[in-house]
XYZ file of C-alpha atoms in Angstrom:
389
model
C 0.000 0.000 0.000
C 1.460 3.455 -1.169
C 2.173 6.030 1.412
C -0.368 9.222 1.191
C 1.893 12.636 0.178
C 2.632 14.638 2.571
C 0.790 18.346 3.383
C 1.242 21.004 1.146
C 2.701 23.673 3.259
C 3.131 27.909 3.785
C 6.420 28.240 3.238
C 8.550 32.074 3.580
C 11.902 31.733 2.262
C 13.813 34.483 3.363
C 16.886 35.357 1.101
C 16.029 35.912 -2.341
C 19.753 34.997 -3.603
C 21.390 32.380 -5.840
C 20.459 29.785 -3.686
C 17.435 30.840 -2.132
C 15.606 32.087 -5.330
C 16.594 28.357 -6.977
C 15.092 26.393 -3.458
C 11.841 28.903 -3.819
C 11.159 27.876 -7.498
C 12.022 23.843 -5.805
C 9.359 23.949 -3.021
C 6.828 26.046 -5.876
C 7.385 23.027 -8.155
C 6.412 20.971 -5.092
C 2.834 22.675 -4.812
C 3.885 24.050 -1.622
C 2.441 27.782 -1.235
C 6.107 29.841 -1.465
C 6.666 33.454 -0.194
C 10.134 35.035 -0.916
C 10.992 37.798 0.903
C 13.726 40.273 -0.112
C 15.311 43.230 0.949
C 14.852 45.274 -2.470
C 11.852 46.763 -3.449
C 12.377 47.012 -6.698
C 13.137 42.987 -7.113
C 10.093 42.164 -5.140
C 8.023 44.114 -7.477
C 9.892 42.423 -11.001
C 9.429 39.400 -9.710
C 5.906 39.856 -8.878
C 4.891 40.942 -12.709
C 7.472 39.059 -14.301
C 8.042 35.634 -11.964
C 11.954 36.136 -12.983
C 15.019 37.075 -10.601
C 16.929 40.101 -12.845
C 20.374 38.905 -11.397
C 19.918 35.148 -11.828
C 18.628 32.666 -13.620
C 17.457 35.414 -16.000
C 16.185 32.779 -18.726
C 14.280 31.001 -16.018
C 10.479 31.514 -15.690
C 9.549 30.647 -11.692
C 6.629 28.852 -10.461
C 3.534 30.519 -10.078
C 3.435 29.641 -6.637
C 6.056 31.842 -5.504
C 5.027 35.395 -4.199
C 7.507 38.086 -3.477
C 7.039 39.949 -0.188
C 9.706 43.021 1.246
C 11.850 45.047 2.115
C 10.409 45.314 5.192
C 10.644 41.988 7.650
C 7.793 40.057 7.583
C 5.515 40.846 10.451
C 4.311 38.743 13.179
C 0.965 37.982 11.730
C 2.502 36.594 8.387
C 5.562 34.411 10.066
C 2.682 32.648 12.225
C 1.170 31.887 9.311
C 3.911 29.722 7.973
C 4.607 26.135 8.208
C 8.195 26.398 7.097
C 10.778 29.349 7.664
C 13.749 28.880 5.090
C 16.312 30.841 5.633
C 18.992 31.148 2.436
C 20.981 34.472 3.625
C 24.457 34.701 4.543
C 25.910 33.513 7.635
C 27.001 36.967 8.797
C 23.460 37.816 8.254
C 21.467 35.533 10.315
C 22.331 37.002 13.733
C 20.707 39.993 12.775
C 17.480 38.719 10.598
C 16.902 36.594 13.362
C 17.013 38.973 16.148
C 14.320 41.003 13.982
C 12.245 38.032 14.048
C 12.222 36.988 17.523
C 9.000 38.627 18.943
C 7.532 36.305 15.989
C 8.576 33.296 16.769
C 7.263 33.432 20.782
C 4.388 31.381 19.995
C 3.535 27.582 21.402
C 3.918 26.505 18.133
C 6.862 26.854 16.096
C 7.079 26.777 12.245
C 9.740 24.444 10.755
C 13.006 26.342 10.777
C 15.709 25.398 7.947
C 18.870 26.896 7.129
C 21.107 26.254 4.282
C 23.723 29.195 4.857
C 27.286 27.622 4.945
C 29.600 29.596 7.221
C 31.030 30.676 10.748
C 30.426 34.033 12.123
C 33.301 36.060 11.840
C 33.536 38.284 15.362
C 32.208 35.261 17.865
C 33.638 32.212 15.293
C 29.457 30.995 16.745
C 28.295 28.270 13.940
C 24.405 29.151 13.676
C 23.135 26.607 15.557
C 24.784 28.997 18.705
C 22.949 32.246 16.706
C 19.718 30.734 16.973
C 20.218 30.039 20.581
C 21.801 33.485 21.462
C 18.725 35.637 19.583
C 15.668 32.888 19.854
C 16.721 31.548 22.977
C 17.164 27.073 23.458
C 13.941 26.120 22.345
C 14.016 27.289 18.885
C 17.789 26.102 18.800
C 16.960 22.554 19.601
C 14.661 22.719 16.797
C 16.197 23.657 13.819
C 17.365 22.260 10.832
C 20.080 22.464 8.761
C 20.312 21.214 5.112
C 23.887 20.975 3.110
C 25.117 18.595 0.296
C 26.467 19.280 -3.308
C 23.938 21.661 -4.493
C 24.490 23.899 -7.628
C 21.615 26.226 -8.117
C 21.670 25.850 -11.796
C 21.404 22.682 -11.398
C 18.211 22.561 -9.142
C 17.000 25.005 -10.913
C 17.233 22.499 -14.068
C 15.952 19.556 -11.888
C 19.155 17.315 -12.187
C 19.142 14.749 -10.114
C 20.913 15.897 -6.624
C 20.509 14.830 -3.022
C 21.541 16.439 0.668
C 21.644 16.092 4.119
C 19.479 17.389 6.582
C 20.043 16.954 10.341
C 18.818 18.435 13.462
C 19.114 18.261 17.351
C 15.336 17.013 17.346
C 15.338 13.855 14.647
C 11.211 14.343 13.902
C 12.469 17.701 12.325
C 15.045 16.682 9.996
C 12.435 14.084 8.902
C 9.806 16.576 8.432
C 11.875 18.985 6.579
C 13.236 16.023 4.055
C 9.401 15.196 3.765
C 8.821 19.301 2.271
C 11.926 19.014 0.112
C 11.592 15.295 -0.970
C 11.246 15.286 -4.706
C 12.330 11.814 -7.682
C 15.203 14.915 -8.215
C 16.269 15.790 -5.197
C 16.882 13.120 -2.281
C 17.463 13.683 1.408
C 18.935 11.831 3.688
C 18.379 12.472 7.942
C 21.073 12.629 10.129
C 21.555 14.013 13.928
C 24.784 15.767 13.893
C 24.061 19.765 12.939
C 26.954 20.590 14.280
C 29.026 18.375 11.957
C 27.112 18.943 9.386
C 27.395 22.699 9.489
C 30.931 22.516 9.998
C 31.469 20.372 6.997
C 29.608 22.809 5.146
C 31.420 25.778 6.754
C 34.649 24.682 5.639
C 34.544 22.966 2.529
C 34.774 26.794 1.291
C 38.012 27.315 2.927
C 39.720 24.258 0.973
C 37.724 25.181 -2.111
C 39.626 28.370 -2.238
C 42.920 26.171 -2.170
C 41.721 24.085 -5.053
C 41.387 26.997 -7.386
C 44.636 28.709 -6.162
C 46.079 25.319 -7.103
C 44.359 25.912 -10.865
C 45.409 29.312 -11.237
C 48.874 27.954 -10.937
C 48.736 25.403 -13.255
C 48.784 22.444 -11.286
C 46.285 19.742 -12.355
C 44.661 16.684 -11.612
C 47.293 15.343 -9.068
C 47.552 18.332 -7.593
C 43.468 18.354 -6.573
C 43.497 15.144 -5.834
C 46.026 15.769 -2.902
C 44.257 18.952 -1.903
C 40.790 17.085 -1.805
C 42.041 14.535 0.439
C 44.200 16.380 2.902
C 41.547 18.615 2.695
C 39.116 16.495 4.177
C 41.363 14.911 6.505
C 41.783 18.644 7.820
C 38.033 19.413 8.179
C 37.671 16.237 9.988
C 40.062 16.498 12.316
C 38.821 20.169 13.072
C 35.382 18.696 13.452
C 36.543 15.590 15.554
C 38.156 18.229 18.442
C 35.147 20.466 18.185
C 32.850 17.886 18.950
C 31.198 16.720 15.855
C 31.155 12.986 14.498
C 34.144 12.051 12.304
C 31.584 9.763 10.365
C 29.483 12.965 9.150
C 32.592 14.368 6.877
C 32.114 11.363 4.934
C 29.076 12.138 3.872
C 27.114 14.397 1.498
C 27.681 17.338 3.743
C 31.729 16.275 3.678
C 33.071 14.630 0.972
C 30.494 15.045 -1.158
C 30.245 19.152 -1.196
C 34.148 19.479 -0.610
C 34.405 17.273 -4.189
C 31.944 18.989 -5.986
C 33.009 23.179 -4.818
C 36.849 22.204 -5.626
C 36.479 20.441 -8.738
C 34.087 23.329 -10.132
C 34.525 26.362 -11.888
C 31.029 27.586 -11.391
C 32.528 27.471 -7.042
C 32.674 31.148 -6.117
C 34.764 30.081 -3.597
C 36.969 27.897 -6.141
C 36.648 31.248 -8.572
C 38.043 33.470 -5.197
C 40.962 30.859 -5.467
C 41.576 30.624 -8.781
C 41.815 34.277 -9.616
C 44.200 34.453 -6.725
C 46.073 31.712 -8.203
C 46.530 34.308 -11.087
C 47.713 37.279 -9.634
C 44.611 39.274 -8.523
C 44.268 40.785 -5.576
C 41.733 39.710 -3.086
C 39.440 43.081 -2.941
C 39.295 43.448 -6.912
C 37.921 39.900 -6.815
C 35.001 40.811 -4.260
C 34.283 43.921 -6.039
C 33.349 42.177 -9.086
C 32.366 38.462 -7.806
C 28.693 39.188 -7.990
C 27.709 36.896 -4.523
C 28.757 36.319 -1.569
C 32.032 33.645 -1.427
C 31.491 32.458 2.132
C 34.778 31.030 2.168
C 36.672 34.184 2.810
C 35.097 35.381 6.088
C 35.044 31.590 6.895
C 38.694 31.374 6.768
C 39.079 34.031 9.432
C 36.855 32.240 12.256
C 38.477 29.127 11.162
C 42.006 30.264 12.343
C 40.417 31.316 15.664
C 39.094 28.166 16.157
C 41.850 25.750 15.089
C 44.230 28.212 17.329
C 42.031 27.457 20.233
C 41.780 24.133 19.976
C 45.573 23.663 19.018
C 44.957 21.865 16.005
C 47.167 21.387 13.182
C 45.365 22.160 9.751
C 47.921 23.516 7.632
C 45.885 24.236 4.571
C 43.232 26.206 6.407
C 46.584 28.350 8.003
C 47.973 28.889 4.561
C 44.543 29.946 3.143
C 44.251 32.396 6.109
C 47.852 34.004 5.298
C 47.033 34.378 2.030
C 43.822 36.310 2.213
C 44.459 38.403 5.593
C 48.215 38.625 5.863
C 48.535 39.294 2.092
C 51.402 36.077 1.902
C 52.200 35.242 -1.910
C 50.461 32.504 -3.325
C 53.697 30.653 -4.618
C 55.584 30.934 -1.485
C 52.237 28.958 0.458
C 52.036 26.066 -2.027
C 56.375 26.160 -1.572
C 55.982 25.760 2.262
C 53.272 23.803 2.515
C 54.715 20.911 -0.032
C 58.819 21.371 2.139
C 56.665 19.969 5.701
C 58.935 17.502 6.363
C 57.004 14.004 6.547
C 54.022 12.923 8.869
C 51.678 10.416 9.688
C 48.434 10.614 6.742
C 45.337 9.962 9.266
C 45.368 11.454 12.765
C 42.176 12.328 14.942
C 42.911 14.763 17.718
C 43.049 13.497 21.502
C 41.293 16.072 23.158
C 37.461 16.305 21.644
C 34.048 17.771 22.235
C 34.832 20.961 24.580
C 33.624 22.971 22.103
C 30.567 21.000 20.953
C 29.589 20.296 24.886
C 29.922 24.054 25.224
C 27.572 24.803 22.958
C 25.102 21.528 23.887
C 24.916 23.311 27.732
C 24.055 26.856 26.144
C 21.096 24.471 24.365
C 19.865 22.724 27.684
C 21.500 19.157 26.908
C 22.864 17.287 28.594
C 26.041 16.604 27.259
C 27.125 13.205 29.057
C 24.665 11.550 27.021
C 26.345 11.201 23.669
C 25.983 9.844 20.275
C 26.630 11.256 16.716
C 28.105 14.179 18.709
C 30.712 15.120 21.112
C 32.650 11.554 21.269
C 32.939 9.192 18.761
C 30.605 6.633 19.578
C 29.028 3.631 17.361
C 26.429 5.285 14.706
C 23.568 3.359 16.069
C 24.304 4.445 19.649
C 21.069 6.706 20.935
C 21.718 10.649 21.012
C 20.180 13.313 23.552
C 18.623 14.204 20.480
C 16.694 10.691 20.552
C 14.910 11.439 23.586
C 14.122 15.021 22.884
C 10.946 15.889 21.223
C 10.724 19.536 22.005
């Protein structure tokens, strides 16, 4: 006997981006009822007439189903209307969207809350998870979701076949945001380790940036090959001492989004690289990029982070040189290829400080452990299991 589809929900996708304008036109296609809210008048009023975004996907006629609300921050009365909250901004934007929407989201009932921004806050190095919890308070933190994987827009926007991970401190969450986003083209797969998952996606960026610098200078497929594979041993050691599972960089969140942003030219990050990798300095590139390479600002809470930890991620330190010190491209690929030798696969001794930090600031528990904070068997029960918020 066939399962019945799931509800047809109110969704407000806030962020009317790359990204966020190609998941909008996703969830329309879905029959979902889609409101995309942007900061510029004048788009909200093209798109309105016209059902096309004038900086992207210019070709691309959007489903009818999409409305386009702004500049102003959607009131109270039309966020408790909504089943879903999407939010597609960048990272160093959520702190203050969020704190806008706040006296919204006091209710008994809280919409679905999914973000798909990929990034650490520069000035507090806070992954959102801790942004949520800081301007909504616990609640709303232990409830949130968080969706990453390989995910061109153009190619959602075409409906190629892509899939993602979606994970959350509160498991019936991630299920029921998979169920809204669920489509023969676009798969997603549950997991329980947002904090993993958002560093994976946080700092994929970072090596991307290496992988183009690598193209700009000519290297080639060796070259990548070696930077995609130290570069994922880096991000999961990182996310091994924060706290996070080793098992989630293996997945669509890890590997699979660190393959795809630094074997792509269509990357920003990889482009930020790559035009490095030719002699252009960092600010002309930003100038004229066009969006927002989350990579950059990334790199800079990155450094705090590994320095605090003590954790050895060589890459990541040459990336940071390179963009904030102003060190020359050559001489980083020159020191980091004369290390001398060392062992290839190393997990950190000390784990989790920063992940049980962060757990206490939610109202877990952290001595009761699973996909996060110590690396424990993947079957092994999570606070997260036993929390239905």
């Amino acid at each position: 006997m066939s399962s019945s589809p799931p509800p047809k929900s109110r969704i407000l996708v806030l962020g009317a981006g790359n990204f966020g304008t190609c998941l909008a036109d996703h969830l329309g296609d879905c029959d979902h009822e889609v409101f995309l809210w942007s900061r510029d008048h004048g788009f909200v009023e093209y798109f309105n007439v016209h059902h096309r975004n004038p900086s992207y996907f210019q070709d691309h006629v959007f489903s009818t189903n999409i409305h386009a609300l702004g500049p102003e921050i959607p009131n109270r009365e039309t966020v408790q209307q909504m089943d879903v909250l999407l939010f597609a901004i960048p990272t160093q934007g959520v702190r203050e969207t969020l704190t806008k929407l706040q006296p919204s989201l006091a209710g008994e009932q809280l919409p679905l809350m999914i973000f798909v921004n990929k990034g650490i806050e520069t000035d507090t190095q806070a992954l959102t998870l801790e942004i949520i919890a800081d301007t909504c308070g616990s609640r709303v933190a232990r409830q949130a979701t968080f969706i990453s994987g390989p995910s061109f827009a153009k190619e959602i926007v075409r409906r190629q076949p892509t899939s993602v991970s979606v994970a959350s401190l509160t498991e019936s969450r991630a299920e029921k945001a998979s169920e809204v986003f669920h489509q023969p083209w676009f798969r997603c797969y549950t997991g329980r380790d947002p904090i993993g998952l958002e560093l994976a996606g946080a700092l994929k960026n970072v090596y991307a940036i290496a992988a183009g610098m690598a193209d700009g200078l000519g290297f080639e497929n060796n070259t990548r090959a070696s930077l995609i594979t130290r570069g994922l041993a880096e991000m999961t050691k990182i996310g091994t001492a924060y706290g996070a599972s080793p098992l989630t960089f293996l997945g669509l969140a890890g590997v699979g989004d660190l393959f795809l942003t630094c074997s792509s030219p269509r990357s920003r990050n990889y482009t930020v690289g790559y035009r490095l990798g030719k002699g252009e300095a960092l600010e002309d590139i930003i100038k004229t990029l066009g969006s927002v390479a989350e990579g950059v600002t990334t790199a800079k809470g990155l450094k705090k982070i590994i320095d605090e930890m003590d954790v050895t991620a060589s890459i990541a330190t040459e990336i940071y040189q390179v963009l904030y010190e102003g060190k020359d491209v050559k001489t980083s690929v020159q020191e980091l290829m004369s290390r001398p030798p060392s062992r290839e696969l190393e997990l950190p001794e000390k784990t989790g400080e920063h992940a049980k930090r962060l757990l206490k600031k939610l109202g877990l528990d952290s001595s009761i452990n699973g996909d996060i904070v110590k690396h424990t068997p993947p079957n092994m029960d999570m606070s997260a299991r036993c929390l239905e918020v």
